[in-house]
mmCIF file of N, CA and C in Angstrom:
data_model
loop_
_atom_site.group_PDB
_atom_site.id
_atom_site.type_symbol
_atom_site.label_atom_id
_atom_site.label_comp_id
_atom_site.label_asym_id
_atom_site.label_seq_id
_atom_site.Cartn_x
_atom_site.Cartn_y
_atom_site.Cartn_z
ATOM 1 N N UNK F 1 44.894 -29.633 0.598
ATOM 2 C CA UNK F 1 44.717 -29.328 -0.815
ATOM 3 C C UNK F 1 43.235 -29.073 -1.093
ATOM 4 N N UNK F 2 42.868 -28.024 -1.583
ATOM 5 C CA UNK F 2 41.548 -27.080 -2.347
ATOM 6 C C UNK F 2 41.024 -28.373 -3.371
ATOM 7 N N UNK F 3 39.578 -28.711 -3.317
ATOM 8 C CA UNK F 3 38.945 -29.751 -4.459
ATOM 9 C C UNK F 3 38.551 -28.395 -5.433
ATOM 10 N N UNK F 4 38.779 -28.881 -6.406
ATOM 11 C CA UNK F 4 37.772 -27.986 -7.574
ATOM 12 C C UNK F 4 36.734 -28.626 -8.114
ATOM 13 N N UNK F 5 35.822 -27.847 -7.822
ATOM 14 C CA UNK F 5 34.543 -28.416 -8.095
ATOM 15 C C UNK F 5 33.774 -27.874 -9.738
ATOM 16 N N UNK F 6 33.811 -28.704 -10.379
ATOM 17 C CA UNK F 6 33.465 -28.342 -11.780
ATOM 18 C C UNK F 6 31.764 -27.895 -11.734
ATOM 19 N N UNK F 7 31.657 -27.109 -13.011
ATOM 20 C CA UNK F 7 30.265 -26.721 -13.165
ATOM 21 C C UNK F 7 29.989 -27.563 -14.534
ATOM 22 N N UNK F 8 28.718 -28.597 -14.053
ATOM 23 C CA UNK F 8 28.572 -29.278 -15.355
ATOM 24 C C UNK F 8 26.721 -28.892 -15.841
ATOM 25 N N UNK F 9 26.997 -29.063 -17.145
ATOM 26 C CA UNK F 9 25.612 -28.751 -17.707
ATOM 27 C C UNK F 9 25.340 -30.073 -18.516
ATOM 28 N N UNK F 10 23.677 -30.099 -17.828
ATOM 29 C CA UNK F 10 23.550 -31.522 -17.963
ATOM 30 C C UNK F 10 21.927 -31.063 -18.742
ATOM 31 N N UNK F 11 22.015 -31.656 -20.252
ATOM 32 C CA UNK F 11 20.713 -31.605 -21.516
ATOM 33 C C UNK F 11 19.867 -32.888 -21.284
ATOM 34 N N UNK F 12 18.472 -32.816 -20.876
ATOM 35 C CA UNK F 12 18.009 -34.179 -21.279
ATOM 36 C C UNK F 12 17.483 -34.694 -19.743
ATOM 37 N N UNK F 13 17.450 -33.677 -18.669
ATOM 38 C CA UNK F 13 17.482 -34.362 -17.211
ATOM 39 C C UNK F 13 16.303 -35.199 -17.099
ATOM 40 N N UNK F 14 14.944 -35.360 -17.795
ATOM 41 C CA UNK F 14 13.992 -36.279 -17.702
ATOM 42 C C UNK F 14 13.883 -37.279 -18.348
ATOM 43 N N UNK F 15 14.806 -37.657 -18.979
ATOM 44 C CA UNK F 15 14.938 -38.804 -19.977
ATOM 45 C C UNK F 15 15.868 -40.012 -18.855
ATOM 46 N N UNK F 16 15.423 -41.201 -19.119
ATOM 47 C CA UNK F 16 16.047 -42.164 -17.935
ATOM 48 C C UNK F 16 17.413 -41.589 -17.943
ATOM 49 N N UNK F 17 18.443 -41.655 -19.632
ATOM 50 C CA UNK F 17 19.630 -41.661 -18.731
ATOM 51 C C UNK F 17 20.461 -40.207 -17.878
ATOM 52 N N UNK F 18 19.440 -39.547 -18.695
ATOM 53 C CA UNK F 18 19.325 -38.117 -17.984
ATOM 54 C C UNK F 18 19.200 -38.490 -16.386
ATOM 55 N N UNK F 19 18.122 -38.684 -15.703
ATOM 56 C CA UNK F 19 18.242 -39.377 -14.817
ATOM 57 C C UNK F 19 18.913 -40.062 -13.874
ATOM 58 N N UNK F 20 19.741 -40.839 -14.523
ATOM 59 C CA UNK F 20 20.722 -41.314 -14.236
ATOM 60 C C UNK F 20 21.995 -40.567 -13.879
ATOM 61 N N UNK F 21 22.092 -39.744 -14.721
ATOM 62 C CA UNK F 21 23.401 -38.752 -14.993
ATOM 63 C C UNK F 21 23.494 -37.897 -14.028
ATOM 64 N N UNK F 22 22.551 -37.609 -13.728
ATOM 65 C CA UNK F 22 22.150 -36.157 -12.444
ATOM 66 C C UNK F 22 22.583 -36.934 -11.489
ATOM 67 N N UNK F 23 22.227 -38.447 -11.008
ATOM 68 C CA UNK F 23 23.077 -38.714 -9.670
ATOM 69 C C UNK F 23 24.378 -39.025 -10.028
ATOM 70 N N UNK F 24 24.727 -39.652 -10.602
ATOM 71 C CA UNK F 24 26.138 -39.970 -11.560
ATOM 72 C C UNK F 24 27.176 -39.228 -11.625
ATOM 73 N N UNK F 25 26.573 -37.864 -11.920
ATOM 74 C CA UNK F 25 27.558 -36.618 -11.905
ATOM 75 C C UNK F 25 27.766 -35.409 -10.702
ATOM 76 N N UNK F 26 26.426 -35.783 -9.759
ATOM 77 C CA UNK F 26 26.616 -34.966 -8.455
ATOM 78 C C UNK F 26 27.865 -34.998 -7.912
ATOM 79 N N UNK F 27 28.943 -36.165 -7.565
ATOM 80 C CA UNK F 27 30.035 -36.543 -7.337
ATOM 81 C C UNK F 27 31.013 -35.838 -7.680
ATOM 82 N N UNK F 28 30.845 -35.380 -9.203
ATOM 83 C CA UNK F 28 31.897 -34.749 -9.621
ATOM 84 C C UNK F 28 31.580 -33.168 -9.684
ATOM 85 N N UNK F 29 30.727 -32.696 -9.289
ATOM 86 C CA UNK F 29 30.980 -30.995 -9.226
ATOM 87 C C UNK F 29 29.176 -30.967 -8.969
ATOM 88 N N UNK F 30 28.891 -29.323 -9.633
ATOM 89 C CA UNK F 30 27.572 -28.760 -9.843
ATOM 90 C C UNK F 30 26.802 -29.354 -10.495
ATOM 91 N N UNK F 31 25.367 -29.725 -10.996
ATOM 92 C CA UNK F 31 25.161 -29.955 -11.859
ATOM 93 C C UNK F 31 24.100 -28.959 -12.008
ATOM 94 N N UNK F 32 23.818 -28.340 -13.142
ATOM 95 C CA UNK F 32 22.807 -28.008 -14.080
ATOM 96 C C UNK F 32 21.805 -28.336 -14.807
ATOM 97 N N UNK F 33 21.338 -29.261 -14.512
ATOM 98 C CA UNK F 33 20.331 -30.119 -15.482
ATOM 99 C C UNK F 33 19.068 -29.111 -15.861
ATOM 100 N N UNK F 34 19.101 -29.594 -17.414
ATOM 101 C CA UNK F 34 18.262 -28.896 -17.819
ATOM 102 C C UNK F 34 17.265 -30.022 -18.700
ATOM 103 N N UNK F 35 15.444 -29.474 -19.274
ATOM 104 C CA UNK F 35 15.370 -30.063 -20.349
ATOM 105 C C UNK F 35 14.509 -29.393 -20.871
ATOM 106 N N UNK F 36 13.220 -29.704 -21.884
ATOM 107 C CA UNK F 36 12.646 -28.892 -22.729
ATOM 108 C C UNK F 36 11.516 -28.225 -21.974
ATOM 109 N N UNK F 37 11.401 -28.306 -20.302
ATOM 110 C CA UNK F 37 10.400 -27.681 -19.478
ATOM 111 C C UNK F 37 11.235 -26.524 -18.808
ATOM 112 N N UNK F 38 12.487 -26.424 -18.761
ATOM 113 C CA UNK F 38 13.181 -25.525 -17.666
ATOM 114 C C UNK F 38 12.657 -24.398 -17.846
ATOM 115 N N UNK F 39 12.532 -24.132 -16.806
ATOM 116 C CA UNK F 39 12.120 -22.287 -16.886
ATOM 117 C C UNK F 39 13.108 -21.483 -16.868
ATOM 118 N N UNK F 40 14.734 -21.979 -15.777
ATOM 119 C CA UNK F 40 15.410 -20.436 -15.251
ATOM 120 C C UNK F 40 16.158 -20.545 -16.984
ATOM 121 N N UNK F 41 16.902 -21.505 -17.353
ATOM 122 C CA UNK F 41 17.357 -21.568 -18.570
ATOM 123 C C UNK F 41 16.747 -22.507 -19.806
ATOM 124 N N UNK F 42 17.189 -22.230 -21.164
ATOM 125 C CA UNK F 42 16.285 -22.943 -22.015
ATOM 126 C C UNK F 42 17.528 -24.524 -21.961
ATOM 127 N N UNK F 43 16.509 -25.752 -22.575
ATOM 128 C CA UNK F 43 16.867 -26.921 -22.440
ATOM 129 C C UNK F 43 16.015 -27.018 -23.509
ATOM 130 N N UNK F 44 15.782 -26.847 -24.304
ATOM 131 C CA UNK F 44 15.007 -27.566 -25.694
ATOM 132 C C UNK F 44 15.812 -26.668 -26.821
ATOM 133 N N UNK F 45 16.229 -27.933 -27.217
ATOM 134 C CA UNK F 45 17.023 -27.918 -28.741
ATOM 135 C C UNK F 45 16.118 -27.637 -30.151
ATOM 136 N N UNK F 46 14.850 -27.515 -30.052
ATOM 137 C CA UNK F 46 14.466 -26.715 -31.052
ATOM 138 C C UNK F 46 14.749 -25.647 -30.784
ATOM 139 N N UNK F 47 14.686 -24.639 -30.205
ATOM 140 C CA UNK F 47 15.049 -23.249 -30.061
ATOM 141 C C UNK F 47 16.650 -22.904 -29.554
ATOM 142 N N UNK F 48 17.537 -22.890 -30.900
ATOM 143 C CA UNK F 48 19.223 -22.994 -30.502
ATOM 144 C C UNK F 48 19.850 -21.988 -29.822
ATOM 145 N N UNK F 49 19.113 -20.408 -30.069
ATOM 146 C CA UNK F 49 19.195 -19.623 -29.571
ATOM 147 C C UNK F 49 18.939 -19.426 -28.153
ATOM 148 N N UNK F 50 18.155 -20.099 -27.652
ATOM 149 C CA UNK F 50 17.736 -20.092 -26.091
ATOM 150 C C UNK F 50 19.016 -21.104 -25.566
ATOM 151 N N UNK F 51 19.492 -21.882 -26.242
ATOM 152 C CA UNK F 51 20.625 -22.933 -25.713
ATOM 153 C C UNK F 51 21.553 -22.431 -25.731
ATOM 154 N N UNK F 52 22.073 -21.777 -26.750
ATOM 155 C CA UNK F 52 23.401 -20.793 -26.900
ATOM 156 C C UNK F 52 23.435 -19.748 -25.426
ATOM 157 N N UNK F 53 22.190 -19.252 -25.457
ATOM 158 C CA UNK F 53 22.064 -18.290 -24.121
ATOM 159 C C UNK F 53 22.064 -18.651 -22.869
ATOM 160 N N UNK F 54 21.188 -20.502 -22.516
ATOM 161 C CA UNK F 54 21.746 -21.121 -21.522
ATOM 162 C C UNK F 54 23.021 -21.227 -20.854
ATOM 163 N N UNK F 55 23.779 -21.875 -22.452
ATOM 164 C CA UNK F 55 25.313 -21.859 -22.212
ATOM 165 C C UNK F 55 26.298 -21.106 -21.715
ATOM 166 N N UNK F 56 25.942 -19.863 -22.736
ATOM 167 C CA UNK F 56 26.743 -18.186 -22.007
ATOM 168 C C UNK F 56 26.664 -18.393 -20.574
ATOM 169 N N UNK F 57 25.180 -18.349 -20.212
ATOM 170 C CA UNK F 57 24.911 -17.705 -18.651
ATOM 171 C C UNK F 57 25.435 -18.229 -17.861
ATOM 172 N N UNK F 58 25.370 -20.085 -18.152
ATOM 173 C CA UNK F 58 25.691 -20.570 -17.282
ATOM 174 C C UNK F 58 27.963 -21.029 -17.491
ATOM 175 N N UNK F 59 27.982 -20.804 -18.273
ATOM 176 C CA UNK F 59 29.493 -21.180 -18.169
ATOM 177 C C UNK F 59 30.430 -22.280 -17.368
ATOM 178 N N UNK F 60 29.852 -23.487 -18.256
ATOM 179 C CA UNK F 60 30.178 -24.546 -17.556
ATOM 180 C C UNK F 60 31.457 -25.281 -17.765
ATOM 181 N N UNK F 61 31.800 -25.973 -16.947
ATOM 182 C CA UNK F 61 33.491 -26.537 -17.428
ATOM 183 C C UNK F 61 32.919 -27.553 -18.461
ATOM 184 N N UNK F 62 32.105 -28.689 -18.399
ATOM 185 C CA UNK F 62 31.104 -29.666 -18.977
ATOM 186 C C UNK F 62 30.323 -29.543 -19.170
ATOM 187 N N UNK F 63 29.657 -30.145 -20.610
ATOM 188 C CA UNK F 63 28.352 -30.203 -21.115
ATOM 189 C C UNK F 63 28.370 -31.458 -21.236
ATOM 190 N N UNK F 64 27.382 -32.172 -20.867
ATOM 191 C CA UNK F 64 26.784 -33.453 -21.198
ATOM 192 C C UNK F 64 25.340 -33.153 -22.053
ATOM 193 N N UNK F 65 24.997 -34.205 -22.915
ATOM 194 C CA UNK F 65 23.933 -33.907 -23.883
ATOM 195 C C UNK F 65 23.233 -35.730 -23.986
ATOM 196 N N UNK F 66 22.083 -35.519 -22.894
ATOM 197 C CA UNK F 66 21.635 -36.880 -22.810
ATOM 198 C C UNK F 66 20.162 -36.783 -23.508
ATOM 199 N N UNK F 67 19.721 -35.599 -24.079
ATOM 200 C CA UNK F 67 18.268 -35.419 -24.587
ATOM 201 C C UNK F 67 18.531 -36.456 -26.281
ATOM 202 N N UNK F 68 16.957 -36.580 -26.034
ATOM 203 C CA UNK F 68 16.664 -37.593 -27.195
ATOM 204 C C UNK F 68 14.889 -37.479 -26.971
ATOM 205 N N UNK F 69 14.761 -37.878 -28.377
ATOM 206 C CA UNK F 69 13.329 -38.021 -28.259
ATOM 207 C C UNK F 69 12.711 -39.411 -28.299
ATOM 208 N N UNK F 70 11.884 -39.630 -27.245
ATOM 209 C CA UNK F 70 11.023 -40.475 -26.892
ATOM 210 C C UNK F 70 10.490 -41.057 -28.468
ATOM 211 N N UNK F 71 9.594 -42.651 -27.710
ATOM 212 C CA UNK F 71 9.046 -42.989 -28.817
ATOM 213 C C UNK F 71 9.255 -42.782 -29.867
ATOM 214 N N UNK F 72 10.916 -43.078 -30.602
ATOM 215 C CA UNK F 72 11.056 -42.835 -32.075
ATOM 216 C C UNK F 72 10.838 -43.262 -32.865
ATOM 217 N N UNK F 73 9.852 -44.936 -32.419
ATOM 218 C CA UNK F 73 9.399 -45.432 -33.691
ATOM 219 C C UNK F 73 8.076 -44.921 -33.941
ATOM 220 N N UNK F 74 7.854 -43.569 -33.373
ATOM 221 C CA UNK F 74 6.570 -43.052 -33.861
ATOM 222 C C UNK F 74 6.739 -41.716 -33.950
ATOM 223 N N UNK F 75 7.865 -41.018 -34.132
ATOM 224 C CA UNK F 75 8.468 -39.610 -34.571
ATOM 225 C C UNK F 75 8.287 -39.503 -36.018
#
C-alpha cells in the first residue's frame, strides 16, 4: 500500500513553537515552513497579498499558523 504524503504549510517557523512544529510535522508529510524573513515565498502577515500568493503557489493539503509576535508586553 502507497503512503500519501501531505504537503503542509507551516507560518511562524522561528518562533519556539514554530520550531517545534517543523520537527513535529516532518513525520507527517512535506513541510513548508515559512516566516517574516522567507525569501522563495512570503511568511509575514502584514503583507496578505504576498500570503495569499504563498498559498496559491504552494498548494498545500495543511496550513498550520504558529506566527505570533514576540515580546507582547511591549507591542
Amino acid at each position: 500500500m502507497a503512503t500519501v504524503t501531505q504537503s503542509i504549510l507551516l507560518f511562524g517557523k522561528s518562533g519556539q513553537v514554530g520550531w517545534e512544529l517543523q520537527r513535529s510535522l516532518s513525520v507527517l508529510g512535506h513541510v513548508t515552513a515559512l516566516d517574516f524573513d522567507s525569501q522563495d515565498h512570503c511568511g509575514d502577515f502584514s503583507n496578505p497579498d504576498g500570503i495569499v500568493q504563498a498559498v496559491r503557489a504552494l498548494r498545500p493539503d495543511v496550513i498550520v499558523n504558529a506566527a505570533a509576535h514576540t515580546a507582547v508586553d511591549k507591542a
